[in-house]
Amino acid sequence: MSQVNSKLERQVESILLKHKLKVSERTLKRFLNFLESIIDELTPELIEIFVLDNLTIGESYFFRDRKVFDFLKKVMQYKVEWNILSVGCSRGEEVYSLSIIARESGRNCKITGIDISPQRIEEARRGCYKFWSVRFLSEDELERFFIKNDDKFCIKSDYKANVTFVSGNFLTVPFSESFDIIFARRVLLYAENEELVVRKIYSLLKNDGVLVLGSGEYFPTVLKDFEPINECPCVYKKVSRKSSKFSDEKHVKDKRPKTSFISTQEVKYLKEAIAKNLENELALEPTIRIVEHCLENKILSEAENYLAILVRKYPTHYLVWKYLGVLELEKGNYEAAEKHLKKAAFLNHSDDEIWQLLHFIKGRK
């Protein structure tokens, strides 16, 4: 390692320690190489901004894992007033998605989003997004929830009225109220001490509160004090510490990560769109959504057919190899699954779900 890179590494590690964050060795190495290429332009303040923007949760989109939001719409029918916290809210897509379903359900919701990056919080407050963030919404939804401003989709003011954004570290920011629902999707993946995060989430949730994790996330620490809800396994209900059957590590169930969800209506729409295309015109994104649906519903032969086409058209795209790995996991072929997932990790080593799946396979060997 060069002297410059060594100095940068110490600076970056100091920032990670300051904010109680962790990253993989590979991610850190790649990030340091990027910083070294622009070393002449860097100041300590800029380095910290780069760390928070590039080594923490960033990518999101509206109604990510839509089945989770569909489930919460049902849950919201049980009372009128809701207090919700979104941890690691990034640029606000998750927060505004919650605001939309609350308003559509006729419920009063106070929603707070917190993120460690001041830049992302500023973007969240503006509430204007490029097409990538709204890419899974229908034309009707885009018209109902957004105002088009040049190439941006800006959330309508009605959905901002009940929303607050806070910049800071979840572990150190004090909260003076408790919450009915806490979203913490992909948060524990970056936490230096996941137990501290889970402990604070537990303390902030009301007794009948629920925790929402990301699709495919599995943390035994969570299962000590939370119980997954069968109808929507990403959602966990808080259980009493005295009565919790998860208080002992040996009772924690080994659950394999699940793929994400899409609605039946979206499946029908995507299949119709795909059917109009020839094989050499097959679009990656809608086809991947169909593959996710097939895997979730154990329609393995159909998933295999789509993936066979995708691997010929997109042989260097990590998502293709990732879902080939998930397919082999569903079939119980751990060796083949590991081979595919290692290719996916090589093509995109920053996808934490790939590493979780590889860790799961390692534990089964």
mmCIF file of N, CA, C and O in Angstrom, residues 217-288:
data_model
loop_
_atom_site.group_PDB
_atom_site.id
_atom_site.type_symbol
_atom_site.label_atom_id
_atom_site.label_comp_id
_atom_site.label_asym_id
_atom_site.label_seq_id
_atom_site.Cartn_x
_atom_site.Cartn_y
_atom_site.Cartn_z
ATOM 1 N N GLU A 217 -32.620 -10.106 4.799
ATOM 2 C CA GLU A 217 -31.770 -9.851 5.968
ATOM 3 C C GLU A 217 -32.058 -10.878 7.069
ATOM 4 O O GLU A 217 -33.212 -11.184 7.355
ATOM 5 N N TYR A 218 -30.997 -11.377 7.659
ATOM 6 C CA TYR A 218 -31.124 -12.368 8.734
ATOM 7 C C TYR A 218 -30.112 -12.053 9.829
ATOM 8 O O TYR A 218 -28.903 -12.069 9.600
ATOM 9 N N PHE A 219 -30.629 -11.730 11.028
ATOM 10 C CA PHE A 219 -29.766 -11.406 12.158
ATOM 11 C C PHE A 219 -30.294 -12.115 13.409
ATOM 12 O O PHE A 219 -31.366 -11.761 13.916
ATOM 13 N N PRO A 220 -29.561 -13.109 13.920
ATOM 14 C CA PRO A 220 -29.993 -13.793 15.146
ATOM 15 C C PRO A 220 -30.239 -12.834 16.302
ATOM 16 O O PRO A 220 -31.097 -13.078 17.155
ATOM 17 N N THR A 221 -29.486 -11.730 16.338
ATOM 18 C CA THR A 221 -29.657 -10.740 17.410
ATOM 19 C C THR A 221 -31.088 -10.211 17.445
ATOM 20 O O THR A 221 -31.659 -9.991 18.515
ATOM 21 N N VAL A 222 -31.672 -10.005 16.278
ATOM 22 C CA VAL A 222 -33.039 -9.494 16.190
ATOM 23 C C VAL A 222 -34.028 -10.506 16.769
ATOM 24 O O VAL A 222 -34.972 -10.154 17.480
ATOM 25 N N LEU A 223 -33.795 -11.783 16.475
ATOM 26 C CA LEU A 223 -34.744 -12.815 16.867
ATOM 27 C C LEU A 223 -34.761 -13.101 18.356
ATOM 28 O O LEU A 223 -35.577 -13.884 18.837
ATOM 29 N N LYS A 224 -33.872 -12.460 19.108
ATOM 30 C CA LYS A 224 -33.915 -12.613 20.562
ATOM 31 C C LYS A 224 -35.119 -11.891 21.157
ATOM 32 O O LYS A 224 -35.669 -12.322 22.170
ATOM 33 N N ASP A 225 -35.514 -10.781 20.536
ATOM 34 C CA ASP A 225 -36.579 -9.954 21.110
ATOM 35 C C ASP A 225 -37.680 -9.591 20.119
ATOM 36 O O ASP A 225 -38.572 -8.811 20.436
ATOM 37 N N PHE A 226 -37.611 -10.154 18.914
ATOM 38 C CA PHE A 226 -38.634 -9.892 17.909
ATOM 39 C C PHE A 226 -39.027 -11.204 17.243
ATOM 40 O O PHE A 226 -38.191 -12.093 17.067
ATOM 41 N N GLU A 227 -40.294 -11.288 16.866
ATOM 42 C CA GLU A 227 -40.789 -12.500 16.230
ATOM 43 C C GLU A 227 -41.288 -12.165 14.830
ATOM 44 O O GLU A 227 -42.116 -11.264 14.654
ATOM 45 N N PRO A 228 -40.807 -12.881 13.785
ATOM 46 C CA PRO A 228 -41.260 -12.590 12.419
ATOM 47 C C PRO A 228 -42.741 -12.902 12.245
ATOM 48 O O PRO A 228 -43.262 -13.857 12.815
ATOM 49 N N ILE A 229 -43.405 -12.070 11.461
ATOM 50 C CA ILE A 229 -44.822 -12.262 11.166
ATOM 51 C C ILE A 229 -44.939 -13.120 9.909
ATOM 52 O O ILE A 229 -44.394 -12.770 8.855
ATOM 53 N N ASN A 230 -45.648 -14.229 9.998
ATOM 54 C CA ASN A 230 -45.692 -15.198 8.904
ATOM 55 C C ASN A 230 -46.177 -14.602 7.586
ATOM 56 O O ASN A 230 -45.660 -14.925 6.520
ATOM 57 N N GLU A 231 -47.167 -13.722 7.670
ATOM 58 C CA GLU A 231 -47.732 -13.155 6.443
ATOM 59 C C GLU A 231 -46.725 -12.299 5.693
ATOM 60 O O GLU A 231 -46.791 -12.176 4.471
ATOM 61 N N CYS A 232 -45.789 -11.717 6.415
ATOM 62 C CA CYS A 232 -44.777 -10.852 5.790
ATOM 63 C C CYS A 232 -43.487 -10.990 6.591
ATOM 64 O O CYS A 232 -43.260 -10.261 7.555
ATOM 65 N N PRO A 233 -42.609 -11.930 6.214
ATOM 66 C CA PRO A 233 -41.437 -12.281 7.042
ATOM 67 C C PRO A 233 -40.434 -11.163 7.256
ATOM 68 O O PRO A 233 -39.572 -11.280 8.120
ATOM 69 N N CYS A 234 -40.527 -10.072 6.476
ATOM 70 C CA CYS A 234 -39.626 -8.939 6.697
ATOM 71 C C CYS A 234 -40.055 -8.109 7.902
ATOM 72 O O CYS A 234 -39.305 -7.254 8.371
ATOM 73 N N VAL A 235 -41.277 -8.332 8.378
ATOM 74 C CA VAL A 235 -41.846 -7.543 9.474
ATOM 75 C C VAL A 235 -41.818 -8.376 10.755
ATOM 76 O O VAL A 235 -42.226 -9.542 10.769
ATOM 77 N N TYR A 236 -41.340 -7.758 11.829
ATOM 78 C CA TYR A 236 -41.179 -8.448 13.115
ATOM 79 C C TYR A 236 -41.970 -7.722 14.195
ATOM 80 O O TYR A 236 -41.930 -6.495 14.292
ATOM 81 N N LYS A 237 -42.681 -8.483 15.016
ATOM 82 C CA LYS A 237 -43.390 -7.864 16.134
ATOM 83 C C LYS A 237 -42.519 -7.929 17.383
ATOM 84 O O LYS A 237 -41.785 -8.892 17.612
ATOM 85 N N LYS A 238 -42.602 -6.881 18.166
ATOM 86 C CA LYS A 238 -41.860 -6.811 19.417
ATOM 87 C C LYS A 238 -42.501 -7.767 20.415
ATOM 88 O O LYS A 238 -43.721 -7.826 20.545
ATOM 89 N N VAL A 239 -41.663 -8.527 21.113
ATOM 90 C CA VAL A 239 -42.186 -9.445 22.123
ATOM 91 C C VAL A 239 -41.590 -9.082 23.477
ATOM 92 O O VAL A 239 -40.492 -8.541 23.568
ATOM 93 N N SER A 240 -42.332 -9.415 24.533
ATOM 94 C CA SER A 240 -41.877 -9.117 25.887
ATOM 95 C C SER A 240 -40.598 -9.889 26.182
ATOM 96 O O SER A 240 -40.483 -11.071 25.874
ATOM 97 N N ARG A 241 -39.637 -9.222 26.797
ATOM 98 C CA ARG A 241 -38.369 -9.892 27.110
ATOM 99 C C ARG A 241 -38.576 -11.013 28.110
ATOM 100 O O ARG A 241 -37.856 -12.003 28.121
ATOM 101 N N LYS A 242 -39.592 -10.882 28.958
ATOM 102 C CA LYS A 242 -39.830 -11.926 29.955
ATOM 103 C C LYS A 242 -40.395 -13.187 29.312
ATOM 104 O O LYS A 242 -40.093 -14.298 29.698
ATOM 105 N N SER A 243 -41.279 -12.975 28.298
ATOM 106 C CA SER A 243 -41.941 -14.130 27.702
ATOM 107 C C SER A 243 -41.317 -14.571 26.393
ATOM 108 O O SER A 243 -41.727 -15.550 25.808
ATOM 109 N N SER A 244 -40.319 -13.833 25.927
ATOM 110 C CA SER A 244 -39.750 -14.129 24.615
ATOM 111 C C SER A 244 -39.062 -15.485 24.583
ATOM 112 O O SER A 244 -38.198 -15.773 25.374
ATOM 113 N N LYS A 245 -39.467 -16.297 23.621
ATOM 114 C CA LYS A 245 -38.803 -17.590 23.447
ATOM 115 C C LYS A 245 -37.490 -17.423 22.709
ATOM 116 O O LYS A 245 -36.754 -18.374 22.507
ATOM 117 N N PHE A 246 -37.190 -16.189 22.293
ATOM 118 C CA PHE A 246 -35.964 -15.930 21.549
ATOM 119 C C PHE A 246 -34.870 -15.370 22.443
ATOM 120 O O PHE A 246 -33.857 -14.893 21.964
ATOM 121 N N SER A 247 -35.079 -15.367 23.749
ATOM 122 C CA SER A 247 -34.095 -14.774 24.638
ATOM 123 C C SER A 247 -32.814 -15.590 24.724
ATOM 124 O O SER A 247 -31.796 -15.101 25.173
ATOM 125 N N ASP A 248 -32.882 -16.843 24.279
ATOM 126 C CA ASP A 248 -31.702 -17.701 24.292
ATOM 127 C C ASP A 248 -31.258 -17.959 22.872
ATOM 128 O O ASP A 248 -32.059 -18.293 22.017
ATOM 129 N N GLU A 249 -29.985 -17.811 22.597
ATOM 130 C CA GLU A 249 -29.451 -17.956 21.248
ATOM 131 C C GLU A 249 -29.800 -19.300 20.621
ATOM 132 O O GLU A 249 -30.007 -19.399 19.426
ATOM 133 N N LYS A 250 -29.892 -20.351 21.417
ATOM 134 C CA LYS A 250 -30.114 -21.683 20.853
ATOM 135 C C LYS A 250 -31.521 -21.828 20.281
ATOM 136 O O LYS A 250 -31.801 -22.761 19.535
ATOM 137 N N HIS A 251 -32.440 -20.901 20.631
ATOM 138 C CA HIS A 251 -33.795 -20.988 20.113
ATOM 139 C C HIS A 251 -33.979 -20.186 18.829
ATOM 140 O O HIS A 251 -35.060 -20.170 18.264
ATOM 141 N N VAL A 252 -32.962 -19.502 18.397
ATOM 142 C CA VAL A 252 -33.069 -18.683 17.187
ATOM 143 C C VAL A 252 -33.160 -19.585 15.970
ATOM 144 O O VAL A 252 -32.319 -20.448 15.768
ATOM 145 N N LYS A 253 -34.160 -19.391 15.154
ATOM 146 C CA LYS A 253 -34.345 -20.214 13.972
ATOM 147 C C LYS A 253 -33.435 -19.741 12.851
ATOM 148 O O LYS A 253 -33.241 -18.556 12.646
ATOM 149 N N ASP A 254 -32.928 -20.691 12.099
ATOM 150 C CA ASP A 254 -32.082 -20.387 10.953
ATOM 151 C C ASP A 254 -32.972 -20.213 9.739
ATOM 152 O O ASP A 254 -33.479 -21.176 9.195
ATOM 153 N N LYS A 255 -33.182 -18.972 9.362
ATOM 154 C CA LYS A 255 -34.056 -18.691 8.225
ATOM 155 C C LYS A 255 -33.228 -18.205 7.054
ATOM 156 O O LYS A 255 -32.478 -17.255 7.183
ATOM 157 N N ARG A 256 -33.424 -18.847 5.923
ATOM 158 C CA ARG A 256 -32.687 -18.403 4.744
ATOM 159 C C ARG A 256 -33.305 -17.120 4.217
ATOM 160 O O ARG A 256 -34.523 -16.954 4.216
ATOM 161 N N PRO A 257 -32.482 -16.180 3.756
ATOM 162 C CA PRO A 257 -33.009 -14.941 3.210
ATOM 163 C C PRO A 257 -33.988 -15.191 2.086
ATOM 164 O O PRO A 257 -33.818 -16.106 1.285
ATOM 165 N N LYS A 258 -35.023 -14.360 2.047
ATOM 166 C CA LYS A 258 -36.027 -14.484 1.000
ATOM 167 C C LYS A 258 -35.816 -13.394 -0.039
ATOM 168 O O LYS A 258 -35.247 -12.362 0.221
ATOM 169 N N THR A 259 -36.324 -13.633 -1.242
ATOM 170 C CA THR A 259 -36.235 -12.644 -2.297
ATOM 171 C C THR A 259 -37.332 -11.609 -2.109
ATOM 172 O O THR A 259 -38.223 -11.761 -1.281
ATOM 173 N N SER A 260 -37.306 -10.552 -2.903
ATOM 174 C CA SER A 260 -38.269 -9.463 -2.736
ATOM 175 C C SER A 260 -39.601 -9.798 -3.396
ATOM 176 O O SER A 260 -39.734 -10.754 -4.152
ATOM 177 N N PHE A 261 -40.624 -8.979 -3.112
ATOM 178 C CA PHE A 261 -41.972 -9.270 -3.537
ATOM 179 C C PHE A 261 -42.459 -8.279 -4.584
ATOM 180 O O PHE A 261 -42.083 -7.119 -4.592
ATOM 181 N N ILE A 262 -43.350 -8.740 -5.488
ATOM 182 C CA ILE A 262 -44.088 -7.841 -6.360
ATOM 183 C C ILE A 262 -45.522 -8.319 -6.392
ATOM 184 O O ILE A 262 -45.825 -9.480 -6.147
ATOM 185 N N SER A 263 -46.435 -7.421 -6.716
ATOM 186 C CA SER A 263 -47.848 -7.752 -6.692
ATOM 187 C C SER A 263 -48.245 -8.582 -7.905
ATOM 188 O O SER A 263 -47.567 -8.606 -8.937
ATOM 189 N N THR A 264 -49.398 -9.260 -7.786
ATOM 190 C CA THR A 264 -49.913 -10.066 -8.892
ATOM 191 C C THR A 264 -50.184 -9.201 -10.114
ATOM 192 O O THR A 264 -49.918 -9.594 -11.247
ATOM 193 N N GLN A 265 -50.701 -7.992 -9.887
ATOM 194 C CA GLN A 265 -50.980 -7.078 -10.992
ATOM 195 C C GLN A 265 -49.697 -6.688 -11.718
ATOM 196 O O GLN A 265 -49.655 -6.632 -12.955
ATOM 197 N N GLU A 266 -48.636 -6.436 -10.944
ATOM 198 C CA GLU A 266 -47.363 -6.066 -11.564
ATOM 199 C C GLU A 266 -46.779 -7.237 -12.343
ATOM 200 O O GLU A 266 -46.217 -7.057 -13.421
ATOM 201 N N VAL A 267 -46.937 -8.456 -11.814
ATOM 202 C CA VAL A 267 -46.462 -9.647 -12.524
ATOM 203 C C VAL A 267 -47.148 -9.762 -13.876
ATOM 204 O O VAL A 267 -46.503 -10.000 -14.902
ATOM 205 N N LYS A 268 -48.464 -9.593 -13.882
ATOM 206 C CA LYS A 268 -49.224 -9.700 -15.132
ATOM 207 C C LYS A 268 -48.766 -8.653 -16.135
ATOM 208 O O LYS A 268 -48.546 -8.949 -17.321
ATOM 209 N N TYR A 269 -48.580 -7.429 -15.663
ATOM 210 C CA TYR A 269 -48.143 -6.341 -16.541
ATOM 211 C C TYR A 269 -46.761 -6.621 -17.127
ATOM 212 O O TYR A 269 -46.523 -6.462 -18.320
ATOM 213 N N LEU A 270 -45.831 -7.070 -16.271
ATOM 214 C CA LEU A 270 -44.465 -7.330 -16.722
ATOM 215 C C LEU A 270 -44.409 -8.492 -17.702
ATOM 216 O O LEU A 270 -43.689 -8.444 -18.692
ATOM 217 N N LYS A 271 -45.192 -9.543 -17.437
ATOM 218 C CA LYS A 271 -45.192 -10.686 -18.349
ATOM 219 C C LYS A 271 -45.727 -10.301 -19.727
ATOM 220 O O LYS A 271 -45.220 -10.752 -20.752
ATOM 221 N N GLU A 272 -46.746 -9.458 -19.736
ATOM 222 C CA GLU A 272 -47.283 -8.998 -21.010
ATOM 223 C C GLU A 272 -46.254 -8.179 -21.773
ATOM 224 O O GLU A 272 -46.105 -8.308 -22.993
ATOM 225 N N ALA A 273 -45.518 -7.335 -21.030
ATOM 226 C CA ALA A 273 -44.485 -6.508 -21.665
ATOM 227 C C ALA A 273 -43.351 -7.368 -22.209
ATOM 228 O O ALA A 273 -42.849 -7.140 -23.316
ATOM 229 N N ILE A 274 -42.954 -8.384 -21.428
ATOM 230 C CA ILE A 274 -41.864 -9.264 -21.843
ATOM 231 C C ILE A 274 -42.266 -10.092 -23.060
ATOM 232 O O ILE A 274 -41.486 -10.319 -23.973
ATOM 233 N N ALA A 275 -43.532 -10.541 -23.068
ATOM 234 C CA ALA A 275 -44.006 -11.387 -24.161
ATOM 235 C C ALA A 275 -43.958 -10.677 -25.511
ATOM 236 O O ALA A 275 -43.869 -11.304 -26.564
ATOM 237 N N LYS A 276 -43.993 -9.344 -25.487
ATOM 238 C CA LYS A 276 -43.958 -8.572 -26.729
ATOM 239 C C LYS A 276 -42.556 -8.468 -27.305
ATOM 240 O O LYS A 276 -42.364 -8.046 -28.436
ATOM 241 N N ASN A 277 -41.554 -8.818 -26.503
ATOM 242 C CA ASN A 277 -40.156 -8.678 -26.932
ATOM 243 C C ASN A 277 -39.604 -9.992 -27.458
ATOM 244 O O ASN A 277 -39.943 -11.064 -26.967
ATOM 245 N N LEU A 278 -38.739 -9.899 -28.439
ATOM 246 C CA LEU A 278 -37.964 -11.041 -28.868
ATOM 247 C C LEU A 278 -36.860 -11.283 -27.855
ATOM 248 O O LEU A 278 -36.521 -10.411 -27.062
ATOM 249 N N GLU A 279 -36.259 -12.462 -27.882
ATOM 250 C CA GLU A 279 -35.218 -12.806 -26.921
ATOM 251 C C GLU A 279 -34.084 -11.796 -26.947
ATOM 252 O O GLU A 279 -33.578 -11.377 -25.913
ATOM 253 N N ASN A 280 -33.671 -11.357 -28.134
ATOM 254 C CA ASN A 280 -32.524 -10.448 -28.209
ATOM 255 C C ASN A 280 -32.887 -9.027 -27.798
ATOM 256 O O ASN A 280 -32.046 -8.145 -27.813
ATOM 257 N N GLU A 281 -34.159 -8.800 -27.456
ATOM 258 C CA GLU A 281 -34.581 -7.468 -26.994
ATOM 259 C C GLU A 281 -35.043 -7.499 -25.535
ATOM 260 O O GLU A 281 -35.544 -6.521 -25.016
ATOM 261 N N LEU A 282 -34.877 -8.666 -24.920
ATOM 262 C CA LEU A 282 -35.395 -8.843 -23.572
ATOM 263 C C LEU A 282 -34.754 -7.840 -22.602
ATOM 264 O O LEU A 282 -33.542 -7.779 -22.462
ATOM 265 N N ALA A 283 -35.594 -7.045 -21.933
ATOM 266 C CA ALA A 283 -35.092 -6.030 -20.999
ATOM 267 C C ALA A 283 -34.739 -6.675 -19.668
ATOM 268 O O ALA A 283 -35.452 -7.547 -19.170
ATOM 269 N N LEU A 284 -33.640 -6.237 -19.089
ATOM 270 C CA LEU A 284 -33.157 -6.841 -17.845
ATOM 271 C C LEU A 284 -34.090 -6.580 -16.679
ATOM 272 O O LEU A 284 -34.522 -7.504 -15.983
ATOM 273 N N GLU A 285 -34.421 -5.315 -16.439
ATOM 274 C CA GLU A 285 -35.111 -4.936 -15.204
ATOM 275 C C GLU A 285 -36.468 -5.616 -15.029
ATOM 276 O O GLU A 285 -36.711 -6.254 -13.996
ATOM 277 N N PRO A 286 -37.395 -5.534 -16.007
ATOM 278 C CA PRO A 286 -38.688 -6.186 -15.797
ATOM 279 C C PRO A 286 -38.571 -7.708 -15.694
ATOM 280 O O PRO A 286 -39.325 -8.344 -14.956
ATOM 281 N N THR A 287 -37.615 -8.283 -16.419
ATOM 282 C CA THR A 287 -37.449 -9.735 -16.368
ATOM 283 C C THR A 287 -36.931 -10.176 -15.006
ATOM 284 O O THR A 287 -37.363 -11.201 -14.460
ATOM 285 N N ILE A 288 -36.028 -9.399 -14.414
ATOM 286 C CA ILE A 288 -35.531 -9.705 -13.069
ATOM 287 C C ILE A 288 -36.675 -9.667 -12.063
ATOM 288 O O ILE A 288 -36.750 -10.493 -11.147
#
